[in-house]
Amino acid sequence: MSLSLLLLLLPICSAQATSFYGTVMTYYPKNTYADGSVTVVLRYKLSFSTCQENASWTCSSGDCGNESSLVLNIVDQESSGEWCQREGTMTRQVPSNAPFQLVLDGNSWIDNVQNISGWSAETLVELRNRSDIGRANTSPQTTILPDLRVPSNCQRDFNLLAFDPDGDEVRCRFGNVTISSCTLSFIPVANSFEGAYVQQLVMEDFPRQNITLTQTDGSQTIITPNEAISKIPVQFALRVDPAVPSCTAGLYLPKFLPPTPANRAQLYTSVNQTLEINISAEADFYTISELLFSGPHNIVQTTSGTGQYTLRWTPSEQEDGESHPICFVVQAVSNSTKYQSELRCVIVSVGNATILPTTTPVVTTSITIPTTQSTTITITMPTTTTPQTTMTIPATTTPLTSTSTTPTTASPPPVTTPEDTTAITNISNPFVGILRMKLSSSSPLSEDYIRSTVMQQIRDELVRRGLPLNVIVRLLSSVQQ
């Protein structure tokens, strides 16, 4: 029996029950003023069986300052009225950067096998200046659907999104028990275990080296890699449904198809620029009924046919420099029985949001692209953490060299042909990385020319060299030398 199942079946409290479906909260520090006060924006999801029920966060320790604005909007609701998730945006101005803690509590969890009634969700906000990044800490970024489903006879891993803008290590735990990689594993059980199980997790960020936190009054605290900087709650229901005739995705259980983004893919967009996420799924023997998602409240969902969905989100200036999580499942139905696909989550970085460095080797590629101006471009890009495969393509008059410190044992031997060939790294989709470019030209290059012409030519060349057709190349910044 897996660790997650043992935790699922712990008997706690007495039954009472009706409406709460969980919560999650994240935060971003914003402005620091001359008097030492700090503004922080906290975003949270609040899920109940209806869109009218509510609960309030209260200050449990420290000086939580003044709540200057609070907006609560619907994110998504299940079509049969099972649950409704809303997003709250709370702005607080605190008198100093000292840590404080907020709590959300109540006593009306939905009916569940564990007979849990009460809940308590805590968020520890750490705003002291970090020695490693020179600014306040940002919490891990995540979200979750209120009600995840799995058939009782199917094994499934729920890979919770755990993204930290500061590059910290993120860990999840039930009580004092840490969950590796924030992944919940479900193993098949007897039908007597069917029903809803309450999941009450804590997500924390840990520095990768010793850091010093400095408070406004000058006091300092050293945090080690074994000490959490901040903590956020991740609470939801996991529902064990009746057995399905086959656990193979695409038959009874919905299966994602291209161009659906991979789980934990990192996407990019700019302020006032609409991002489109296209999602496709199929199930041969059940009817796909809907796409369920959790993310920013102003995401717009459209459908172009059975199993074909598009999520569109246009970030505002308030989201500039931030990263926002979006999670989704596709749900199928037969009579009154509902079955869900695997959970997938992506992280969307807006504008000048922090892009995390990878821990894998760097590939340096030199490409000469013929343009109306003689321009040489050198691109340096981190590879993905997925195993690499090597392919060969016919050589062209365009020089292309690729070097990597990745051990050769990680790649199969290249395929050779009678033609002259040039080996490149085939980076699996989705690929996320920073392209650091050096451009040399016989005449000055305007930024408009770079954005409109050079970026497109780079994209076309990368696609020709093996990257997917939907690869996006954007100019983040440029410096004249």
Tab-separated table of C-alpha atoms in Angstrom:
chain	number	residue	atom	x	y	z
A	1	MET	CA	0.000	0.000	0.000
A	2	SER	CA	1.463	3.356	-0.996
A	3	LEU	CA	2.287	6.180	1.396
A	4	SER	CA	-0.368	8.435	-0.113
A	5	LEU	CA	-3.076	5.822	0.375
A	6	LEU	CA	-2.081	5.257	3.980
A	7	LEU	CA	-2.455	8.961	4.540
A	8	LEU	CA	-5.759	9.031	2.703
A	9	LEU	CA	-7.318	6.530	5.059
A	10	LEU	CA	-6.317	8.042	8.391
A	11	PRO	CA	-9.462	8.388	10.523
A	12	ILE	CA	-9.792	11.932	11.827
A	13	CYS	CA	-12.536	13.881	13.558
A	14	SER	CA	-16.240	13.266	13.362
A	15	ALA	CA	-18.471	13.493	10.345
A	16	GLN	CA	-20.403	16.645	9.583
A	17	ALA	CA	-20.081	17.868	6.249
A	18	THR	CA	-21.310	19.565	3.271
A	19	SER	CA	-19.613	22.164	1.204
A	20	PHE	CA	-15.884	22.994	1.397
A	21	TYR	CA	-13.701	21.724	-1.473
A	22	GLY	CA	-10.338	23.190	-0.492
A	23	THR	CA	-8.048	26.165	-0.994
A	24	VAL	CA	-4.587	27.220	-2.137
A	25	MET	CA	-2.777	30.541	-1.625
A	26	THR	CA	0.360	32.100	-3.151
A	27	TYR	CA	1.969	35.526	-2.788
A	28	TYR	CA	4.162	38.035	-4.633
A	29	PRO	CA	5.953	40.913	-2.827
A	30	LYS	CA	5.543	44.208	-4.659
A	31	ASN	CA	6.698	47.666	-3.473
A	32	THR	CA	8.985	48.617	-0.582
A	33	TYR	CA	8.596	52.226	0.603
A	34	ALA	CA	10.955	54.701	2.266
A	35	ASP	CA	9.327	54.181	5.661
A	36	GLY	CA	10.079	50.447	5.474
A	37	SER	CA	6.507	49.374	4.731
A	38	VAL	CA	5.915	46.714	2.089
A	39	THR	CA	3.055	45.885	-0.265
A	40	VAL	CA	2.350	42.219	-0.992
A	41	VAL	CA	-0.270	40.692	-3.300
A	42	LEU	CA	-1.783	37.388	-2.185
A	43	ARG	CA	-3.853	35.249	-4.544
A	44	TYR	CA	-5.938	32.349	-3.355
A	45	LYS	CA	-8.423	29.823	-4.685
A	46	LEU	CA	-11.525	29.115	-2.612
A	47	SER	CA	-13.699	26.130	-3.553
A	48	PHE	CA	-17.175	25.241	-2.298
A	49	SER	CA	-20.161	23.325	-3.626
A	50	THR	CA	-21.724	26.643	-4.717
A	51	CYS	CA	-20.410	30.025	-5.834
A	52	GLN	CA	-22.147	31.833	-2.972
A	53	GLU	CA	-20.363	30.308	0.017
A	54	ASN	CA	-17.420	32.143	1.497
A	55	ALA	CA	-14.663	32.079	4.112
A	56	SER	CA	-12.169	34.750	5.217
A	57	TRP	CA	-8.448	34.718	5.876
A	58	THR	CA	-7.479	36.167	9.255
A	59	CYS	CA	-4.174	37.193	10.788
A	60	SER	CA	-2.797	34.505	13.126
A	61	SER	CA	0.693	35.852	13.889
A	62	GLY	CA	2.868	38.892	13.182
A	63	ASP	CA	1.665	42.240	11.887
A	64	CYS	CA	-0.479	41.484	8.834
A	65	GLY	CA	-0.975	45.178	8.022
A	66	ASN	CA	-3.976	46.619	6.237
A	67	GLU	CA	-6.014	44.907	3.554
A	68	SER	CA	-6.393	47.580	0.886
A	69	SER	CA	-8.312	45.585	-1.710
A	70	LEU	CA	-10.059	42.249	-2.048
A	71	VAL	CA	-11.590	40.893	-5.233
A	72	LEU	CA	-13.278	37.462	-5.524
A	73	ASN	CA	-14.146	36.118	-8.986
A	74	ILE	CA	-15.299	32.773	-10.370
A	75	VAL	CA	-12.553	30.682	-11.990
A	76	ASP	CA	-14.536	27.608	-13.074
A	77	GLN	CA	-17.459	25.461	-11.970
A	78	GLU	CA	-18.332	21.849	-12.677
A	79	SER	CA	-21.252	21.597	-15.113
A	80	SER	CA	-23.449	19.442	-12.879
A	81	GLY	CA	-23.025	21.909	-10.013
A	82	GLU	CA	-20.726	19.703	-7.956
A	83	TRP	CA	-18.271	22.500	-7.135
A	84	CYS	CA	-17.357	26.121	-7.840
A	85	GLN	CA	-13.857	27.568	-7.573
A	86	ARG	CA	-13.221	31.290	-7.137
A	87	GLU	CA	-10.026	33.333	-7.059
A	88	GLY	CA	-9.420	36.021	-4.484
A	89	THR	CA	-6.822	38.765	-4.911
A	90	MET	CA	-5.814	40.405	-1.654
A	91	THR	CA	-3.413	43.362	-1.406
A	92	ARG	CA	-1.860	44.072	1.991
A	93	GLN	CA	0.454	46.860	3.087
A	94	VAL	CA	2.469	45.862	6.141
A	95	PRO	CA	4.522	48.291	8.280
A	96	SER	CA	7.768	46.338	7.873
A	97	ASN	CA	9.137	43.305	6.085
A	98	ALA	CA	8.773	41.097	9.155
A	99	PRO	CA	7.097	37.720	8.457
A	100	PHE	CA	3.415	37.218	9.219
A	101	GLN	CA	0.905	34.402	8.972
A	102	LEU	CA	-2.666	34.162	7.691
A	103	VAL	CA	-5.146	31.385	8.435
A	104	LEU	CA	-8.389	30.181	6.841
A	105	ASP	CA	-10.486	27.822	8.939
A	106	GLY	CA	-13.972	26.372	9.099
A	107	ASN	CA	-15.900	23.167	9.725
A	108	SER	CA	-17.741	22.097	6.594
A	109	TRP	CA	-15.624	19.833	4.380
A	110	ILE	CA	-17.662	17.850	1.851
A	111	ASP	CA	-18.773	14.350	2.909
A	112	ASN	CA	-15.643	12.203	2.926
A	113	VAL	CA	-14.488	8.716	3.827
A	114	GLN	CA	-12.203	9.992	6.607
A	115	ASN	CA	-15.105	11.804	8.316
A	116	ILE	CA	-13.103	15.026	8.404
A	117	SER	CA	-15.190	18.095	9.096
A	118	GLY	CA	-12.954	21.004	10.115
A	119	TRP	CA	-10.152	22.563	8.104
A	120	SER	CA	-7.317	24.965	8.833
A	121	ALA	CA	-5.158	26.390	6.042
A	122	GLU	CA	-2.098	28.484	6.907
A	123	THR	CA	0.115	30.756	4.809
A	124	LEU	CA	3.468	32.006	6.132
A	125	VAL	CA	4.486	35.191	4.285
A	126	GLU	CA	8.239	35.886	4.374
A	127	LEU	CA	9.166	39.382	3.142
A	128	ARG	CA	12.642	39.899	4.632
A	129	ASN	CA	15.411	40.710	2.160
A	130	ARG	CA	17.234	37.607	0.910
A	131	SER	CA	21.030	37.745	0.645
A	132	ASP	CA	21.130	35.496	-2.433
A	133	ILE	CA	18.723	37.425	-4.674
A	134	GLY	CA	18.738	40.850	-2.990
A	135	ARG	CA	14.965	41.075	-2.573
A	136	ALA	CA	12.020	39.623	-0.689
A	137	ASN	CA	10.991	36.002	-1.026
A	138	THR	CA	8.201	34.891	-3.361
A	139	SER	CA	6.168	31.825	-2.415
A	140	PRO	CA	6.021	28.698	-4.561
A	141	GLN	CA	3.438	29.045	-7.322
A	142	THR	CA	0.795	26.347	-7.705
A	143	THR	CA	-2.907	25.739	-8.112
A	144	ILE	CA	-5.198	22.716	-7.992
A	145	LEU	CA	-8.668	21.641	-9.063
A	146	PRO	CA	-11.150	21.221	-6.199
A	147	ASP	CA	-12.136	17.624	-7.038
A	148	LEU	CA	-9.741	15.193	-8.723
A	149	ARG	CA	-11.034	11.757	-9.725
A	150	VAL	CA	-9.481	8.325	-10.210
A	151	PRO	CA	-11.159	4.929	-10.803
A	152	SER	CA	-10.670	2.532	-7.906
A	153	ASN	CA	-8.937	-0.067	-10.102
A	154	CYS	CA	-6.424	2.261	-11.824
A	155	GLN	CA	-2.993	3.367	-10.702
A	156	ARG	CA	-2.331	7.065	-11.176
A	157	ASP	CA	0.256	9.663	-10.173
A	158	PHE	CA	-0.930	13.191	-9.460
A	159	ASN	CA	2.054	15.432	-10.193
A	160	LEU	CA	1.258	18.659	-8.389
A	161	LEU	CA	2.686	21.798	-9.949
A	162	ALA	CA	5.484	23.143	-7.752
A	163	PHE	CA	7.231	26.153	-9.325
A	164	ASP	CA	9.352	28.633	-7.387
A	165	PRO	CA	10.217	32.002	-9.026
A	166	ASP	CA	13.304	32.342	-6.796
A	167	GLY	CA	14.755	28.997	-7.873
A	168	ASP	CA	14.273	27.382	-4.458
A	169	GLU	CA	13.640	23.685	-3.906
A	170	VAL	CA	9.932	23.039	-3.351
A	171	ARG	CA	8.709	20.253	-1.079
A	172	CYS	CA	5.238	19.069	-0.108
A	173	ARG	CA	4.189	17.304	3.061
A	174	PHE	CA	1.266	15.744	4.899
A	175	GLY	CA	1.844	16.827	8.498
A	176	ASN	CA	5.512	15.971	9.075
A	177	VAL	CA	5.735	13.450	6.216
A	178	THR	CA	7.473	14.828	3.098
A	179	ILE	CA	6.214	13.782	-0.353
A	180	SER	CA	8.926	13.349	-2.946
A	181	SER	CA	8.533	15.712	-5.926
A	182	CYS	CA	5.063	16.749	-4.701
A	183	THR	CA	3.638	13.649	-6.402
A	184	LEU	CA	0.684	11.765	-4.941
A	185	SER	CA	0.549	8.122	-6.017
A	186	PHE	CA	-2.709	6.191	-6.006
A	187	ILE	CA	-2.759	2.392	-6.245
A	188	PRO	CA	-5.829	0.265	-7.030
A	189	VAL	CA	-8.129	-0.526	-4.097
A	190	ALA	CA	-11.298	-2.509	-3.456
A	191	ASN	CA	-14.613	-0.853	-4.275
A	192	SER	CA	-15.295	-0.548	-0.542
A	193	PHE	CA	-12.821	2.342	-0.534
A	194	GLU	CA	-14.726	4.397	-3.096
A	195	GLY	CA	-15.659	7.931	-2.115
A	196	ALA	CA	-14.049	11.335	-1.484
A	197	TYR	CA	-10.819	11.759	0.471
A	198	VAL	CA	-9.726	15.099	1.893
A	199	GLN	CA	-6.175	16.158	0.959
A	200	GLN	CA	-4.581	18.793	3.213
A	201	LEU	CA	-0.993	19.457	2.157
A	202	VAL	CA	1.606	22.092	2.922
A	203	MET	CA	3.954	23.331	0.175
A	204	GLU	CA	7.243	24.981	1.226
A	205	ASP	CA	10.305	26.501	-0.443
A	206	PHE	CA	13.848	25.732	0.761
A	207	PRO	CA	16.999	27.668	-0.228
A	208	ARG	CA	19.662	25.704	-2.092
A	209	GLN	CA	22.395	27.187	0.125
A	210	ASN	CA	22.604	29.105	3.394
A	211	ILE	CA	21.014	32.536	3.032
A	212	THR	CA	20.597	35.541	5.343
A	213	LEU	CA	17.233	37.222	5.809
A	214	THR	CA	17.508	40.898	6.785
A	215	GLN	CA	14.634	42.726	8.445
A	216	THR	CA	13.865	46.424	8.168
A	217	ASP	CA	15.262	47.046	11.674
A	218	GLY	CA	18.599	45.475	10.683
A	219	SER	CA	18.153	42.161	12.485
A	220	GLN	CA	19.268	39.093	10.547
A	221	THR	CA	18.417	35.393	10.463
A	222	ILE	CA	20.327	32.616	8.710
A	223	ILE	CA	18.219	30.031	6.866
A	224	THR	CA	19.781	26.705	5.845
A	225	PRO	CA	18.698	24.360	3.021
A	226	ASN	CA	16.886	22.294	5.655
A	227	GLU	CA	14.701	25.193	6.792
A	228	ALA	CA	11.576	26.369	4.979
A	229	ILE	CA	11.390	30.034	3.977
A	230	SER	CA	7.626	30.264	3.461
A	231	LYS	CA	4.678	27.900	3.390
A	232	ILE	CA	1.367	27.748	1.558
A	233	PRO	CA	-1.634	25.383	1.807
A	234	VAL	CA	-2.764	23.031	-0.956
A	235	GLN	CA	-6.143	21.511	-0.080
A	236	PHE	CA	-8.566	19.626	-2.326
A	237	ALA	CA	-10.685	16.466	-2.595
A	238	LEU	CA	-9.521	13.238	-4.240
A	239	ARG	CA	-12.484	11.120	-5.298
A	240	VAL	CA	-12.133	7.359	-5.807
A	241	ASP	CA	-14.734	6.406	-8.435
A	242	PRO	CA	-16.171	3.008	-9.421
A	243	ALA	CA	-13.889	0.696	-11.382
A	244	VAL	CA	-13.536	1.280	-15.108
A	245	PRO	CA	-13.460	-1.589	-17.673
A	246	SER	CA	-9.979	-0.540	-18.831
A	247	CYS	CA	-7.393	1.833	-17.350
A	248	THR	CA	-5.809	2.461	-20.753
A	249	ALA	CA	-6.061	6.170	-21.522
A	250	GLY	CA	-8.136	6.939	-24.603
A	251	LEU	CA	-10.681	4.153	-24.175
A	252	TYR	CA	-12.878	5.021	-21.191
A	253	LEU	CA	-10.541	7.514	-19.536
A	254	PRO	CA	-9.841	10.664	-21.603
A	255	LYS	CA	-6.423	10.817	-23.217
A	256	PHE	CA	-4.643	14.058	-24.091
A	257	LEU	CA	-3.559	14.517	-27.700
A	258	PRO	CA	-1.260	17.072	-29.367
A	259	PRO	CA	-1.088	20.055	-29.245
A	260	THR	CA	-1.942	19.802	-25.515
A	261	PRO	CA	1.035	21.150	-23.513
A	262	ALA	CA	3.025	18.635	-21.487
A	263	ASN	CA	2.689	18.628	-17.716
A	264	ARG	CA	4.822	21.341	-16.060
A	265	ALA	CA	5.533	23.072	-19.388
A	266	GLN	CA	6.613	26.708	-19.023
A	267	LEU	CA	4.885	29.184	-21.338
A	268	TYR	CA	5.544	32.880	-21.948
A	269	THR	CA	3.453	35.911	-22.807
A	270	SER	CA	3.500	39.682	-22.404
A	271	VAL	CA	1.223	42.223	-20.768
A	272	ASN	CA	-1.958	42.748	-22.828
A	273	GLN	CA	-0.949	39.924	-25.178
A	274	THR	CA	-3.398	37.007	-25.277
A	275	LEU	CA	-1.946	33.567	-24.653
A	276	GLU	CA	-3.753	30.605	-26.218
A	277	ILE	CA	-3.483	27.101	-24.801
A	278	ASN	CA	-4.969	24.510	-27.152
A	279	ILE	CA	-6.097	21.262	-25.532
A	280	SER	CA	-7.234	18.118	-27.322
A	281	ALA	CA	-8.475	14.842	-25.831
A	282	GLU	CA	-10.296	11.662	-26.839
A	283	ALA	CA	-12.138	8.739	-25.214
A	284	ASP	CA	-13.471	5.996	-27.475
A	285	PHE	CA	-16.213	4.565	-25.281
A	286	TYR	CA	-17.287	7.497	-23.099
A	287	THR	CA	-18.423	10.960	-24.104
A	288	ILE	CA	-16.071	13.796	-23.240
A	289	SER	CA	-18.266	16.332	-21.492
A	290	GLU	CA	-16.038	19.209	-20.398
A	291	LEU	CA	-12.656	20.700	-19.642
A	292	LEU	CA	-12.157	21.669	-16.000
A	293	PHE	CA	-9.379	24.075	-15.073
A	294	SER	CA	-7.874	26.185	-12.304
A	295	GLY	CA	-5.899	29.358	-12.977
A	296	PRO	CA	-6.366	33.143	-13.227
A	297	HIS	CA	-10.057	34.033	-12.974
A	298	ASN	CA	-10.174	35.888	-16.298
A	299	ILE	CA	-9.243	32.883	-18.427
A	300	VAL	CA	-11.767	32.418	-21.226
A	301	GLN	CA	-12.602	28.868	-22.316
A	302	THR	CA	-13.985	28.008	-25.769
A	303	THR	CA	-14.611	24.714	-27.550
A	304	SER	CA	-14.481	23.879	-31.253
A	305	GLY	CA	-15.900	20.354	-30.970
A	306	THR	CA	-15.900	17.298	-28.745
A	307	GLY	CA	-12.628	17.125	-26.853
A	308	GLN	CA	-11.285	20.319	-28.495
A	309	TYR	CA	-10.748	23.271	-26.150
A	310	THR	CA	-8.859	26.558	-26.032
A	311	LEU	CA	-7.966	28.542	-22.928
A	312	ARG	CA	-7.193	32.224	-23.552
A	313	TRP	CA	-5.631	34.528	-20.992
A	314	THR	CA	-4.602	38.176	-21.366
A	315	PRO	CA	-2.440	39.333	-18.438
A	316	SER	CA	-2.647	42.928	-17.237
A	317	GLU	CA	0.089	45.219	-15.965
A	318	GLN	CA	-0.605	43.924	-12.439
A	319	GLU	CA	0.708	40.487	-13.539
A	320	ASP	CA	3.878	41.822	-15.192
A	321	GLY	CA	6.945	40.031	-13.850
A	322	GLU	CA	4.893	37.234	-12.314
A	323	SER	CA	4.409	33.552	-13.109
A	324	HIS	CA	0.903	32.082	-12.971
A	325	PRO	CA	-0.054	28.399	-12.789
A	326	ILE	CA	-2.854	26.808	-14.823
A	327	CYS	CA	-4.012	23.217	-14.210
A	328	PHE	CA	-6.635	21.243	-16.123
A	329	VAL	CA	-8.300	17.873	-16.665
A	330	VAL	CA	-10.769	16.615	-19.254
A	331	GLN	CA	-13.853	14.860	-17.896
A	332	ALA	CA	-15.884	12.148	-19.626
A	333	VAL	CA	-19.271	10.810	-18.602
A	334	SER	CA	-21.347	7.673	-19.115
A	335	ASN	CA	-24.784	7.695	-17.521
A	336	SER	CA	-24.021	9.183	-14.096
A	337	THR	CA	-20.396	8.007	-13.906
A	338	LYS	CA	-17.624	10.579	-14.445
A	339	TYR	CA	-14.028	9.827	-15.332
A	340	GLN	CA	-11.146	12.276	-15.611
A	341	SER	CA	-7.933	12.377	-17.586
A	342	GLU	CA	-4.573	12.767	-15.911
A	343	LEU	CA	-3.902	16.159	-14.297
A	344	ARG	CA	-1.792	18.552	-16.344
A	345	CYS	CA	-0.397	21.897	-15.214
A	346	VAL	CA	1.602	24.642	-16.926
A	347	ILE	CA	3.272	27.785	-15.616
A	348	VAL	CA	2.838	31.040	-17.565
A	349	SER	CA	5.552	33.684	-17.116
A	350	VAL	CA	4.494	37.235	-17.934
A	351	GLY	CA	6.795	39.899	-19.381
A	352	ASN	CA	9.936	40.192	-17.308
A	353	ALA	CA	9.092	37.273	-15.029
A	354	THR	CA	12.056	35.367	-13.649
A	355	ILE	CA	13.112	32.507	-15.910
A	356	LEU	CA	14.800	29.777	-13.917
A	357	PRO	CA	18.209	28.530	-15.015
A	358	THR	CA	18.395	24.831	-15.789
A	359	THR	CA	20.835	22.476	-14.110
A	360	THR	CA	21.669	20.727	-17.358
A	361	PRO	CA	24.508	21.500	-19.800
A	362	VAL	CA	24.311	24.427	-22.189
A	363	VAL	CA	24.243	23.971	-25.951
A	364	THR	CA	25.914	26.714	-27.982
A	365	THR	CA	24.779	27.017	-31.577
A	366	SER	CA	26.176	29.398	-34.193
A	367	ILE	CA	23.798	30.166	-37.026
A	368	THR	CA	24.287	32.471	-39.990
A	369	ILE	CA	20.954	33.587	-41.404
A	370	PRO	CA	20.830	35.287	-44.820
A	371	THR	CA	18.937	38.563	-44.539
A	372	THR	CA	18.856	41.872	-46.345
A	373	GLN	CA	21.583	42.823	-43.885
A	374	SER	CA	24.584	40.566	-43.340
A	375	THR	CA	23.926	39.326	-39.823
A	376	THR	CA	25.607	36.625	-37.764
A	377	ILE	CA	23.737	35.324	-34.726
A	378	THR	CA	25.208	33.226	-31.938
A	379	ILE	CA	22.618	31.538	-29.732
A	380	THR	CA	23.270	30.012	-26.321
A	381	MET	CA	20.404	27.988	-24.897
A	382	PRO	CA	19.990	25.660	-21.887
A	383	THR	CA	18.757	22.184	-22.778
A	384	THR	CA	15.780	20.538	-21.151
A	385	THR	CA	16.071	18.094	-18.275
A	386	THR	CA	14.641	15.293	-20.395
A	387	PRO	CA	17.021	12.711	-21.907
A	388	GLN	CA	18.375	13.874	-25.241
A	389	THR	CA	18.410	11.984	-28.515
A	390	THR	CA	20.725	12.776	-31.389
A	391	MET	CA	19.560	12.911	-34.982
A	392	THR	CA	21.315	13.743	-38.228
A	393	ILE	CA	20.219	16.015	-41.025
A	394	PRO	CA	21.733	16.792	-44.415
A	395	ALA	CA	24.347	19.530	-44.206
A	396	THR	CA	23.549	22.856	-45.861
A	397	THR	CA	25.497	25.918	-46.758
A	398	THR	CA	24.359	27.414	-43.462
A	399	PRO	CA	27.035	26.575	-40.862
A	400	LEU	CA	25.677	24.951	-37.711
A	401	THR	CA	27.801	23.617	-34.896
A	402	SER	CA	26.609	22.096	-31.662
A	403	THR	CA	28.586	21.209	-28.557
A	404	SER	CA	27.341	19.747	-25.302
A	405	THR	CA	28.881	18.333	-22.143
A	406	THR	CA	26.050	15.804	-21.832
A	407	PRO	CA	27.542	12.285	-21.395
A	408	THR	CA	27.391	10.398	-24.662
A	409	THR	CA	25.872	7.406	-22.877
A	410	ALA	CA	22.666	9.408	-22.533
A	411	SER	CA	22.127	9.452	-26.301
A	412	PRO	CA	21.879	6.644	-28.870
A	413	PRO	CA	24.550	6.599	-31.576
A	414	PRO	CA	23.805	8.911	-34.509
A	415	VAL	CA	22.451	7.498	-37.753
A	416	THR	CA	24.782	8.099	-40.692
A	417	THR	CA	23.943	8.439	-44.362
A	418	PRO	CA	26.105	8.640	-47.502
A	419	GLU	CA	25.528	12.400	-47.493
A	420	ASP	CA	27.561	14.894	-45.509
A	421	THR	CA	25.692	15.343	-42.251
A	422	THR	CA	25.639	17.671	-39.280
A	423	ALA	CA	24.455	16.350	-35.896
A	424	ILE	CA	22.221	18.480	-33.746
A	425	THR	CA	20.325	17.896	-30.534
A	426	ASN	CA	16.659	17.090	-30.949
A	427	ILE	CA	14.999	18.785	-27.998
A	428	SER	CA	11.669	17.203	-27.110
A	429	ASN	CA	8.522	19.320	-26.895
A	430	PRO	CA	7.951	21.362	-24.824
A	431	PHE	CA	11.330	23.113	-24.864
A	432	VAL	CA	11.878	26.048	-22.551
A	433	GLY	CA	15.072	28.045	-22.428
A	434	ILE	CA	16.745	31.416	-22.694
A	435	LEU	CA	18.267	32.239	-26.080
A	436	ARG	CA	21.217	34.551	-25.486
A	437	MET	CA	22.106	36.056	-28.858
A	438	LYS	CA	25.017	38.078	-30.158
A	439	LEU	CA	24.187	39.865	-33.395
A	440	SER	CA	26.833	41.359	-35.684
A	441	SER	CA	25.773	43.444	-38.655
A	442	SER	CA	27.336	45.631	-41.318
A	443	SER	CA	24.769	48.319	-40.471
A	444	PRO	CA	22.813	49.253	-37.304
A	445	LEU	CA	19.967	46.919	-36.328
A	446	SER	CA	16.832	48.527	-34.944
A	447	GLU	CA	14.889	46.746	-32.220
A	448	ASP	CA	11.810	46.757	-34.484
A	449	TYR	CA	13.810	44.995	-37.190
A	450	ILE	CA	15.051	42.431	-34.665
A	451	ARG	CA	11.524	41.767	-33.367
A	452	SER	CA	9.807	41.611	-36.756
A	453	THR	CA	12.427	40.011	-38.972
A	454	VAL	CA	15.301	38.409	-37.077
A	455	MET	CA	13.077	36.694	-34.475
A	456	GLN	CA	10.995	35.118	-37.224
A	457	GLN	CA	14.072	33.968	-39.110
A	458	ILE	CA	15.523	32.428	-35.954
A	459	ARG	CA	12.245	30.614	-35.332
A	460	ASP	CA	12.111	29.320	-38.920
A	461	GLU	CA	15.680	28.074	-38.690
A	462	LEU	CA	15.112	26.337	-35.353
A	463	VAL	CA	12.006	24.627	-36.743
A	464	ARG	CA	13.993	23.536	-39.801
A	465	ARG	CA	16.613	22.123	-37.450
A	466	GLY	CA	14.154	19.933	-35.586
A	467	LEU	CA	12.203	21.996	-33.054
A	468	PRO	CA	8.381	21.735	-33.127
A	469	LEU	CA	6.314	23.929	-35.439
A	470	ASN	CA	4.651	25.714	-32.517
A	471	VAL	CA	7.939	26.897	-30.985
A	472	ILE	CA	7.722	30.525	-29.834
A	473	VAL	CA	10.720	32.873	-29.883
A	474	ARG	CA	10.365	36.241	-28.173
A	475	LEU	CA	12.799	39.071	-27.511
A	476	LEU	CA	13.007	39.661	-23.750
A	477	SER	CA	15.648	42.399	-23.761
A	478	SER	CA	18.434	43.837	-25.906
A	479	VAL	CA	21.616	45.817	-25.228
A	480	GLN	CA	23.572	47.819	-27.814
A	481	GLN	CA	27.351	47.353	-27.658
